[in-house]
PDB file of C-alpha atoms in Angstrom:
ATOM      1  CA  MET A   1      -3.275  15.182 -16.223  1.00 94.00           C
ATOM      2  CA  GLU A   2      -2.971  12.020 -18.310  1.00 97.00           C
ATOM      3  CA  LEU A   3      -2.802   8.414 -17.122  1.00 97.00           C
ATOM      4  CA  GLU A   4      -1.431   5.736 -19.431  1.00 96.00           C
ATOM      5  CA  PRO A   5      -1.275   2.043 -18.422  1.00 95.00           C
ATOM      6  CA  VAL A   6       1.952   0.246 -19.253  1.00 96.00           C
ATOM      7  CA  ALA A   7       0.713  -2.505 -21.571  1.00 93.00           C
ATOM      8  CA  ASP A   8       1.935  -6.063 -22.098  1.00 93.00           C
ATOM      9  CA  LEU A   9       3.904  -6.554 -18.910  1.00 95.00           C
ATOM     10  CA  PRO A  10       4.625 -10.278 -18.439  1.00 94.00           C
ATOM     11  CA  GLU A  11       3.925 -12.344 -15.346  1.00 93.00           C
ATOM     12  CA  ILE A  12       6.564 -11.118 -12.901  1.00 95.00           C
ATOM     13  CA  ARG A  13       9.006 -13.646 -11.451  1.00 95.00           C
ATOM     14  CA  PRO A  14      11.564 -13.357  -8.630  1.00 96.00           C
ATOM     15  CA  GLY A  15      14.560 -11.353  -9.771  1.00 97.00           C
ATOM     16  CA  ASP A  16      12.773  -9.568 -12.616  1.00 98.00           C
ATOM     17  CA  ASP A  17      13.760  -5.920 -13.076  1.00 98.00           C
ATOM     18  CA  ILE A  18      10.511  -3.946 -13.086  1.00 98.00           C
ATOM     19  CA  ALA A  19      12.229  -0.748 -14.188  1.00 98.00           C
ATOM     20  CA  GLU A  20      13.717  -2.476 -17.222  1.00 97.00           C
ATOM     21  CA  LEU A  21      10.397  -4.084 -18.130  1.00 97.00           C
ATOM     22  CA  VAL A  22       8.601  -0.732 -17.895  1.00 97.00           C
ATOM     23  CA  ALA A  23      11.310   1.156 -19.781  1.00 96.00           C
ATOM     24  CA  ASP A  24      11.026  -1.315 -22.660  1.00 96.00           C
ATOM     25  CA  ARG A  25       7.269  -0.700 -22.934  1.00 96.00           C
ATOM     26  CA  ALA A  26       6.673   2.942 -22.004  1.00 95.00           C
ATOM     27  CA  SER A  27       7.972   6.283 -23.189  1.00 90.00           C
ATOM     28  CA  LEU A  28       8.828   8.174 -20.020  1.00 96.00           C
ATOM     29  CA  GLU A  29       9.415  11.915 -19.776  1.00 96.00           C
ATOM     30  CA  PRO A  30      10.880  14.161 -17.055  1.00 96.00           C
ATOM     31  CA  GLY A  31       8.204  14.955 -14.492  1.00 96.00           C
ATOM     32  CA  ASP A  32       6.309  11.701 -15.035  1.00 98.00           C
ATOM     33  CA  VAL A  33       5.130   9.649 -12.079  1.00 98.00           C
ATOM     34  CA  LEU A  34       5.269   5.872 -12.461  1.00 98.00           C
ATOM     35  CA  THR A  35       2.850   4.010 -10.215  1.00 98.00           C
ATOM     36  CA  VAL A  36       3.597   0.327  -9.711  1.00 98.00           C
ATOM     37  CA  ALA A  37       1.305  -2.156  -7.977  1.00 97.00           C
ATOM     38  CA  SER A  38       2.852  -3.694  -4.885  1.00 97.00           C
ATOM     39  CA  THR A  39       1.898  -7.145  -6.191  1.00 96.00           C
ATOM     40  CA  ILE A  40       4.519  -7.100  -8.938  1.00 97.00           C
ATOM     41  CA  VAL A  41       7.096  -5.484  -6.666  1.00 98.00           C
ATOM     42  CA  SER A  42       6.547  -8.296  -4.170  1.00 98.00           C
ATOM     43  CA  LYS A  43       6.785 -10.951  -6.885  1.00 97.00           C
ATOM     44  CA  ALA A  44      10.037  -9.475  -8.193  1.00 98.00           C
ATOM     45  CA  GLU A  45      11.422  -9.423  -4.658  1.00 98.00           C
ATOM     46  CA  GLY A  46      10.447 -13.035  -3.995  1.00 97.00           C
ATOM     47  CA  ARG A  47       7.811 -12.247  -1.388  1.00 98.00           C
ATOM     48  CA  THR A  48       5.700 -15.315  -2.170  1.00 97.00           C
ATOM     49  CA  ALA A  49       5.173 -17.993   0.468  1.00 97.00           C
ATOM     50  CA  ASN A  50       3.248 -21.162   1.250  1.00 97.00           C
ATOM     51  CA  LEU A  51       1.076 -21.624   4.316  1.00 97.00           C
ATOM     52  CA  GLU A  52       3.006 -24.734   5.266  1.00 97.00           C
ATOM     53  CA  ASP A  53       5.970 -22.431   5.973  1.00 95.00           C
ATOM     54  CA  TYR A  54       4.176 -21.039   9.049  1.00 98.00           C
ATOM     55  CA  PRO A  55       4.175 -23.239  12.167  1.00 98.00           C
ATOM     56  CA  VAL A  56       1.032 -22.298  14.054  1.00 98.00           C
ATOM     57  CA  SER A  57       1.327 -20.616  17.441  1.00 98.00           C
ATOM     58  CA  GLY A  58      -1.313 -20.782  20.132  1.00 98.00           C
ATOM     59  CA  ARG A  59      -2.200 -17.167  19.470  1.00 98.00           C
ATOM     60  CA  ALA A  60      -2.774 -17.811  15.755  1.00 98.00           C
ATOM     61  CA  ARG A  61      -4.965 -20.824  16.480  1.00 98.00           C
ATOM     62  CA  GLU A  62      -6.998 -18.846  18.995  1.00 97.00           C
ATOM     63  CA  ILE A  63      -7.537 -16.038  16.465  1.00 97.00           C
ATOM     64  CA  ALA A  64      -8.524 -18.418  13.663  1.00 97.00           C
ATOM     65  CA  ASP A  65     -10.948 -20.336  15.902  1.00 97.00           C
ATOM     66  CA  ARG A  66     -12.663 -17.178  17.113  1.00 95.00           C
ATOM     67  CA  ILE A  67     -13.047 -15.699  13.632  1.00 96.00           C
ATOM     68  CA  ALA A  68     -14.354 -19.073  12.425  1.00 95.00           C
ATOM     69  CA  ASP A  69     -16.998 -19.074  15.160  1.00 95.00           C
ATOM     70  CA  VAL A  70     -18.155 -15.606  14.149  1.00 94.00           C
ATOM     71  CA  ALA A  71     -18.012 -16.216  10.390  1.00 91.00           C
ATOM     72  CA  GLY A  72     -19.510 -19.697  10.544  1.00 90.00           C
ATOM     73  CA  GLU A  73     -16.765 -21.207   8.373  1.00 90.00           C
ATOM     74  CA  GLU A  74     -13.346 -22.702   8.985  1.00 92.00           C
ATOM     75  CA  LYS A  75     -10.333 -20.351   9.015  1.00 94.00           C
ATOM     76  CA  ASP A  76      -6.762 -21.482   8.420  1.00 97.00           C
ATOM     77  CA  PRO A  77      -4.609 -20.738  11.491  1.00 98.00           C
ATOM     78  CA  ARG A  78      -1.517 -20.769   9.281  1.00 98.00           C
ATOM     79  CA  PHE A  79      -2.823 -17.668   7.521  1.00 98.00           C
ATOM     80  CA  ALA A  80      -3.363 -16.002  10.890  1.00 98.00           C
ATOM     81  CA  GLN A  81       0.231 -16.902  11.763  1.00 98.00           C
ATOM     82  CA  ALA A  82       1.501 -15.299   8.550  1.00 98.00           C
ATOM     83  CA  VAL A  83      -0.419 -12.130   9.385  1.00 98.00           C
ATOM     84  CA  LEU A  84       1.061 -12.034  12.882  1.00 98.00           C
ATOM     85  CA  GLU A  85       4.595 -12.435  11.546  1.00 98.00           C
ATOM     86  CA  GLU A  86       4.141  -9.583   9.056  1.00 98.00           C
ATOM     87  CA  SER A  87       2.753  -7.191  11.683  1.00 98.00           C
ATOM     88  CA  THR A  88       4.065  -5.042  14.482  1.00 97.00           C
ATOM     89  CA  GLU A  89       0.667  -4.504  16.106  1.00 96.00           C
ATOM     90  CA  LEU A  90      -2.697  -6.248  15.965  1.00 97.00           C
ATOM     91  CA  LEU A  91      -5.364  -3.571  16.318  1.00 96.00           C
ATOM     92  CA  ILE A  92      -8.440  -5.756  15.734  1.00 96.00           C
ATOM     93  CA  ASP A  93      -8.408  -9.555  16.078  1.00 95.00           C
ATOM     94  CA  CYS A  94     -12.103 -10.240  15.378  1.00 95.00           C
ATOM     95  CA  PRO A  95     -14.185 -10.360  13.202  1.00 94.00           C
ATOM     96  CA  PHE A  96     -11.163  -9.673  10.975  1.00 95.00           C
ATOM     97  CA  LEU A  97      -7.484  -8.847  11.458  1.00 97.00           C
ATOM     98  CA  LEU A  98      -6.509  -5.186  11.267  1.00 97.00           C
ATOM     99  CA  THR A  99      -2.766  -4.778  11.647  1.00 97.00           C
ATOM    100  CA  GLU A 100       0.143  -2.399  11.353  1.00 97.00           C
ATOM    101  CA  THR A 101       2.747  -3.647   8.904  1.00 97.00           C
ATOM    102  CA  ARG A 102       6.454  -3.444   9.652  1.00 96.00           C
ATOM    103  CA  PHE A 103       6.755  -0.274   7.552  1.00 97.00           C
ATOM    104  CA  GLY A 104       3.829   1.531   9.212  1.00 96.00           C
ATOM    105  CA  HIS A 105       0.840   0.875   6.942  1.00 96.00           C
ATOM    106  CA  ILE A 106      -2.404  -0.123   8.683  1.00 96.00           C
ATOM    107  CA  CYS A 107      -4.556  -2.563   6.720  1.00 96.00           C
ATOM    108  CA  VAL A 108      -6.481  -5.824   6.864  1.00 96.00           C
ATOM    109  CA  ASN A 109      -4.447  -9.048   7.113  1.00 97.00           C
ATOM    110  CA  ALA A 110      -1.110  -7.171   6.894  1.00 98.00           C
ATOM    111  CA  GLY A 111      -1.888  -6.726   3.190  1.00 97.00           C
ATOM    112  CA  ILE A 112      -1.301 -10.415   2.465  1.00 97.00           C
ATOM    113  CA  ASP A 113      -2.846 -11.412  -0.871  1.00 95.00           C
ATOM    114  CA  ARG A 114      -4.199 -14.828  -1.843  1.00 92.00           C
ATOM    115  CA  SER A 115      -5.124 -14.013  -5.454  1.00 86.00           C
ATOM    116  CA  ASN A 116      -2.964 -13.963  -8.586  1.00 83.00           C
ATOM    117  CA  VAL A 117      -0.133 -15.872  -6.898  1.00 89.00           C
ATOM    118  CA  PRO A 118       0.938 -18.641  -9.301  1.00 86.00           C
ATOM    119  CA  ASP A 119       2.599 -21.656  -7.658  1.00 89.00           C
ATOM    120  CA  HIS A 120       2.280 -20.285  -4.113  1.00 95.00           C
ATOM    121  CA  ASP A 121      -0.399 -19.794  -1.478  1.00 96.00           C
ATOM    122  CA  ILE A 122       0.146 -16.169  -0.487  1.00 98.00           C
ATOM    123  CA  LEU A 123       1.891 -12.960  -1.505  1.00 98.00           C
ATOM    124  CA  LEU A 124       3.350 -10.684   1.161  1.00 98.00           C
ATOM    125  CA  LEU A 125       3.750  -6.932   0.811  1.00 98.00           C
ATOM    126  CA  PRO A 126       7.234  -5.591  -0.003  1.00 98.00           C
ATOM    127  CA  LYS A 127       9.379  -5.355   3.129  1.00 98.00           C
ATOM    128  CA  LYS A 128      10.337  -1.709   2.539  1.00 98.00           C
ATOM    129  CA  PRO A 129       8.222  -0.212  -0.254  1.00 98.00           C
ATOM    130  CA  SER A 130       9.959   3.182  -0.328  1.00 98.00           C
ATOM    131  CA  GLU A 131      13.307   1.453  -0.831  1.00 98.00           C
ATOM    132  CA  SER A 132      11.703  -0.603  -3.601  1.00 98.00           C
ATOM    133  CA  ALA A 133      10.462   2.608  -5.233  1.00 98.00           C
ATOM    134  CA  GLU A 134      13.927   4.147  -5.001  1.00 98.00           C
ATOM    135  CA  ARG A 135      15.524   1.104  -6.655  1.00 98.00           C
ATOM    136  CA  ILE A 136      13.090   1.315  -9.567  1.00 98.00           C
ATOM    137  CA  ARG A 137      13.669   5.056  -9.879  1.00 98.00           C
ATOM    138  CA  SER A 138      17.452   4.616  -9.791  1.00 98.00           C
ATOM    139  CA  THR A 139      17.385   2.008 -12.567  1.00 97.00           C
ATOM    140  CA  LEU A 140      15.161   4.231 -14.705  1.00 98.00           C
ATOM    141  CA  SER A 141      17.645   7.052 -14.207  1.00 97.00           C
ATOM    142  CA  GLU A 142      20.474   4.769 -15.340  1.00 96.00           C
ATOM    143  CA  ARG A 143      18.470   4.055 -18.481  1.00 94.00           C
ATOM    144  CA  GLY A 144      18.293   7.798 -19.156  1.00 95.00           C
ATOM    145  CA  TYR A 145      14.828   8.401 -17.703  1.00 96.00           C
ATOM    146  CA  GLU A 146      15.678  11.066 -15.157  1.00 94.00           C
ATOM    147  CA  ASP A 147      13.310  13.039 -12.942  1.00 96.00           C
ATOM    148  CA  VAL A 148      10.699  10.257 -12.890  1.00 98.00           C
ATOM    149  CA  ALA A 149       9.003   9.720  -9.528  1.00 98.00           C
ATOM    150  CA  VAL A 150       7.891   6.229  -8.495  1.00 98.00           C
ATOM    151  CA  ILE A 151       5.021   5.210  -6.224  1.00 98.00           C
ATOM    152  CA  VAL A 152       4.410   1.648  -5.019  1.00 98.00           C
ATOM    153  CA  THR A 153       0.643   1.249  -4.643  1.00 98.00           C
ATOM    154  CA  ASP A 154      -1.906  -1.087  -3.129  1.00 96.00           C
ATOM    155  CA  THR A 155      -5.681  -1.110  -2.732  1.00 94.00           C
ATOM    156  CA  CYS A 156      -7.500  -1.175   0.571  1.00 93.00           C
ATOM    157  CA  GLY A 157     -10.769  -0.128   2.145  1.00 91.00           C
ATOM    158  CA  ARG A 158     -11.342   2.786   4.454  1.00 87.00           C
ATOM    159  CA  PRO A 159     -13.558   3.250   7.508  1.00 87.00           C
ATOM    160  CA  PHE A 160     -17.117   4.466   6.977  1.00 91.00           C
ATOM    161  CA  ARG A 161     -17.117   3.745   3.229  1.00 93.00           C
ATOM    162  CA  HIS A 162     -17.754   0.756   0.974  1.00 94.00           C
ATOM    163  CA  GLY A 163     -15.260  -0.296  -1.654  1.00 93.00           C
ATOM    164  CA  GLN A 164     -11.538  -0.196  -2.254  1.00 92.00           C
ATOM    165  CA  ARG A 165      -9.279   2.611  -3.429  1.00 93.00           C
ATOM    166  CA  GLY A 166      -5.630   2.989  -4.313  1.00 95.00           C
ATOM    167  CA  VAL A 167      -3.123   4.035  -1.669  1.00 97.00           C
ATOM    168  CA  ALA A 168       0.621   4.570  -1.606  1.00 98.00           C
ATOM    169  CA  LEU A 169       2.855   2.176   0.316  1.00 98.00           C
ATOM    170  CA  GLY A 170       6.176   3.654  -0.749  1.00 98.00           C
ATOM    171  CA  TRP A 171       7.450   6.477  -2.933  1.00 98.00           C
ATOM    172  CA  ALA A 172      10.607   8.056  -4.301  1.00 98.00           C
ATOM    173  CA  GLY A 173      11.295  11.261  -6.197  1.00 97.00           C
ATOM    174  CA  THR A 174       8.312  13.164  -4.819  1.00 96.00           C
ATOM    175  CA  PRO A 175       7.171  14.263  -1.361  1.00 95.00           C
ATOM    176  CA  ALA A 176       4.311  12.237   0.079  1.00 95.00           C
ATOM    177  CA  SER A 177       2.184  15.296   0.715  1.00 93.00           C
ATOM    178  CA  ARG A 178       1.959  18.973  -0.032  1.00 88.00           C
ATOM    179  CA  ASP A 179       1.282  21.440   2.723  1.00 83.00           C
ATOM    180  CA  TRP A 180      -1.254  24.213   2.145  1.00 76.00           C
ATOM    181  CA  ARG A 181      -1.078  25.573   5.684  1.00 74.00           C
ATOM    182  CA  GLY A 182      -0.383  29.277   5.757  1.00 76.00           C
ATOM    183  CA  GLU A 183      -1.739  29.802   2.238  1.00 78.00           C
ATOM    184  CA  LEU A 184      -4.967  31.685   1.589  1.00 80.00           C
ATOM    185  CA  ASP A 185      -8.272  30.432   0.240  1.00 84.00           C
ATOM    186  CA  ARG A 186     -10.315  32.427  -2.314  1.00 90.00           C
ATOM    187  CA  ASP A 187     -11.849  34.520   0.455  1.00 87.00           C
ATOM    188  CA  GLY A 188      -8.495  35.420   1.938  1.00 89.00           C
ATOM    189  CA  HIS A 189      -8.765  33.064   4.927  1.00 86.00           C
ATOM    190  CA  GLU A 190      -5.551  31.384   6.000  1.00 79.00           C
ATOM    191  CA  LEU A 191      -5.554  27.600   5.756  1.00 79.00           C
ATOM    192  CA  GLY A 192      -4.632  26.033   9.072  1.00 83.00           C
ATOM    193  CA  VAL A 193      -4.916  22.238   8.713  1.00 77.00           C
ATOM    194  CA  THR A 194      -4.870  21.271   5.031  1.00 80.00           C
ATOM    195  CA  VAL A 195      -2.099  18.800   4.177  1.00 81.00           C
ATOM    196  CA  GLN A 196      -2.834  16.943   0.938  1.00 89.00           C
ATOM    197  CA  SER A 197      -1.655  13.336   0.561  1.00 94.00           C
ATOM    198  CA  VAL A 198      -0.642  13.534  -3.078  1.00 96.00           C
ATOM    199  CA  VAL A 199       0.904  10.045  -3.273  1.00 97.00           C
ATOM    200  CA  ASP A 200      -2.417   8.543  -2.159  1.00 97.00           C
ATOM    201  CA  GLU A 201      -4.381  10.677  -4.609  1.00 97.00           C
ATOM    202  CA  LEU A 202      -2.081   9.748  -7.504  1.00 97.00           C
ATOM    203  CA  SER A 203      -2.386   6.085  -6.501  1.00 97.00           C
ATOM    204  CA  SER A 204      -6.178   6.316  -6.518  1.00 96.00           C
ATOM    205  CA  ALA A 205      -6.184   8.042  -9.899  1.00 96.00           C
ATOM    206  CA  ALA A 206      -3.931   5.349 -11.330  1.00 96.00           C
ATOM    207  CA  ASN A 207      -6.122   2.623  -9.885  1.00 94.00           C
ATOM    208  CA  LEU A 208      -8.989   3.847 -12.052  1.00 93.00           C
ATOM    209  CA  VAL A 209      -7.117   2.656 -15.141  1.00 92.00           C
ATOM    210  CA  THR A 210      -5.160  -0.317 -13.779  1.00 89.00           C
ATOM    211  CA  GLY A 211      -8.290  -2.393 -13.262  1.00 74.00           C
ATOM    212  CA  GLU A 212      -8.697  -5.384 -10.987  1.00 70.00           C
ATOM    213  CA  GLY A 213      -8.714  -9.162 -11.262  1.00 64.00           C
ATOM    214  CA  ALA A 214      -7.353 -11.086 -14.240  1.00 60.00           C
ATOM    215  CA  GLY A 215      -7.422  -8.082 -16.577  1.00 64.00           C
ATOM    216  CA  GLY A 216      -5.513  -5.683 -14.376  1.00 74.00           C
ATOM    217  CA  THR A 217      -2.514  -3.657 -15.553  1.00 90.00           C
ATOM    218  CA  PRO A 218      -0.028  -3.204 -12.699  1.00 95.00           C
ATOM    219  CA  ALA A 219       1.844  -0.077 -13.847  1.00 97.00           C
ATOM    220  CA  VAL A 220       0.622   3.352 -14.909  1.00 97.00           C
ATOM    221  CA  VAL A 221       2.422   6.489 -16.098  1.00 98.00           C
ATOM    222  CA  VAL A 222       0.970   9.741 -14.755  1.00 98.00           C
ATOM    223  CA  ARG A 223       1.854  12.751 -16.918  1.00 97.00           C
ATOM    224  CA  ASP A 224       1.278  16.511 -16.806  1.00 96.00           C
ATOM    225  CA  TRP A 225       0.820  16.619 -13.064  1.00 92.00           C
ATOM    226  CA  GLU A 226       2.779  19.197 -11.058  1.00 88.00           C
ATOM    227  CA  PHE A 227       3.412  19.346  -7.337  1.00 89.00           C
ATOM    228  CA  GLY A 228       3.371  23.131  -7.460  1.00 84.00           C
ATOM    229  CA  ASP A 229       5.038  25.703  -5.262  1.00 85.00           C
ATOM    230  CA  HIS A 230       4.182  24.192  -1.893  1.00 83.00           C
ATOM    231  CA  GLU A 231       6.029  22.837   1.082  1.00 84.00           C
ATOM    232  CA  GLY A 232       6.385  19.060   0.948  1.00 88.00           C
ATOM    233  CA  SER A 233       6.556  16.335   3.557  1.00 89.00           C
ATOM    234  CA  ASP A 234       7.307  12.611   3.621  1.00 92.00           C
ATOM    235  CA  GLU A 235       5.032  12.012   6.586  1.00 89.00           C
ATOM    236  CA  LEU A 236       2.239   9.695   5.482  1.00 92.00           C
ATOM    237  CA  PHE A 237       1.591   7.184   8.252  1.00 93.00           C
ATOM    238  CA  ARG A 238       0.158   8.917  11.301  1.00 90.00           C
ATOM    239  CA  ALA A 239       2.246   8.690  14.482  1.00 89.00           C
ATOM    240  CA  VAL A 240       0.697   6.658  17.292  1.00 89.00           C
ATOM    241  CA  GLU A 241       0.634   9.598  19.699  1.00 90.00           C
ATOM    242  CA  ASP A 242      -1.429  11.629  17.207  1.00 90.00           C
ATOM    243  CA  ASP A 243      -3.745   8.791  16.141  1.00 93.00           C
ATOM    244  CA  LEU A 244      -6.913   8.958  18.230  1.00 93.00           C
ATOM    245  CA  VAL A 245      -8.555   6.138  16.272  1.00 93.00           C
ATOM    246  CA  ARG A 246      -5.697   3.721  16.894  1.00 92.00           C
ATOM    247  CA  ARG A 247      -5.648   4.604  20.565  1.00 92.00           C
ATOM    248  CA  ALA A 248      -9.392   3.938  20.764  1.00 94.00           C
ATOM    249  CA  LEU A 249      -9.012   0.600  18.972  1.00 93.00           C
ATOM    250  CA  ARG A 250      -6.477  -0.524  21.559  1.00 91.00           C
ATOM    251  CA  GLU A 251      -9.263  -0.339  24.135  1.00 92.00           C
ATOM    252  CA  TRP A 252     -12.002  -1.826  21.926  1.00 93.00           C
ATOM    253  CA  ARG A 253     -13.048  -5.496  22.001  1.00 91.00           C
ATOM    254  CA  PHE A 254     -15.412  -7.240  19.607  1.00 92.00           C
ATOM    255  CA  ASP A 255     -18.524  -8.521  21.384  1.00 88.00           C
ATOM    256  CA  ASP A 256     -20.005 -11.524  19.600  1.00 78.00           C
ATOM    257  CA  SER A 257     -22.371 -12.488  22.404  1.00 68.00           C
TER     258      SER A 257
END
């Protein structure tokens, strides 16, 4: 498998066509996977905002005040309001905000970014990342680059581990996961639970070469990777009824006494 960053992409502005910008700078082949950072997708879709756009509710002020007490520094209730408006469920409200976004992704602060946002205060995640991925894929196909899958990526932490890693928010042209259940291991034992999240693994691999901060490259071409002869699924975000951790968090309260 090869991973090649798409070099020299400009600062993305609202209305920019990411597919066109990538096609002008990368040589794509059938079977390639294009990973695109959600930051540039959001910028192209005009998902920037200013904190003054968020009138503060009582709930947002309460959250900001409590987190400020725990952290020992002032927290902007307008940011808490933005998080609330981008979320369908607030799983943890202190000492940080863990939320479910409107498309099913669970992350800190609804994925709202405050870095690398020229002329605005915050950058929101794409509203529907899989639809964004499909639009990019469709435009690439119109340019003659057919059979190219697209993954919209982000970085986030995970429980029980330090550090960030790449994850998929949306995808098009490839299943989200491949199902090994029913296949045999090397000792002839049937696999009963193994479902591999390939869009997350490709996102993490791409994140190794995109970089972070001011020197980051927001698009990567993954080549010579094959899904293989496996069943596929587009289920990525765990359903509430099957998510024991989420159900436990609904009963958990932070004790700062």
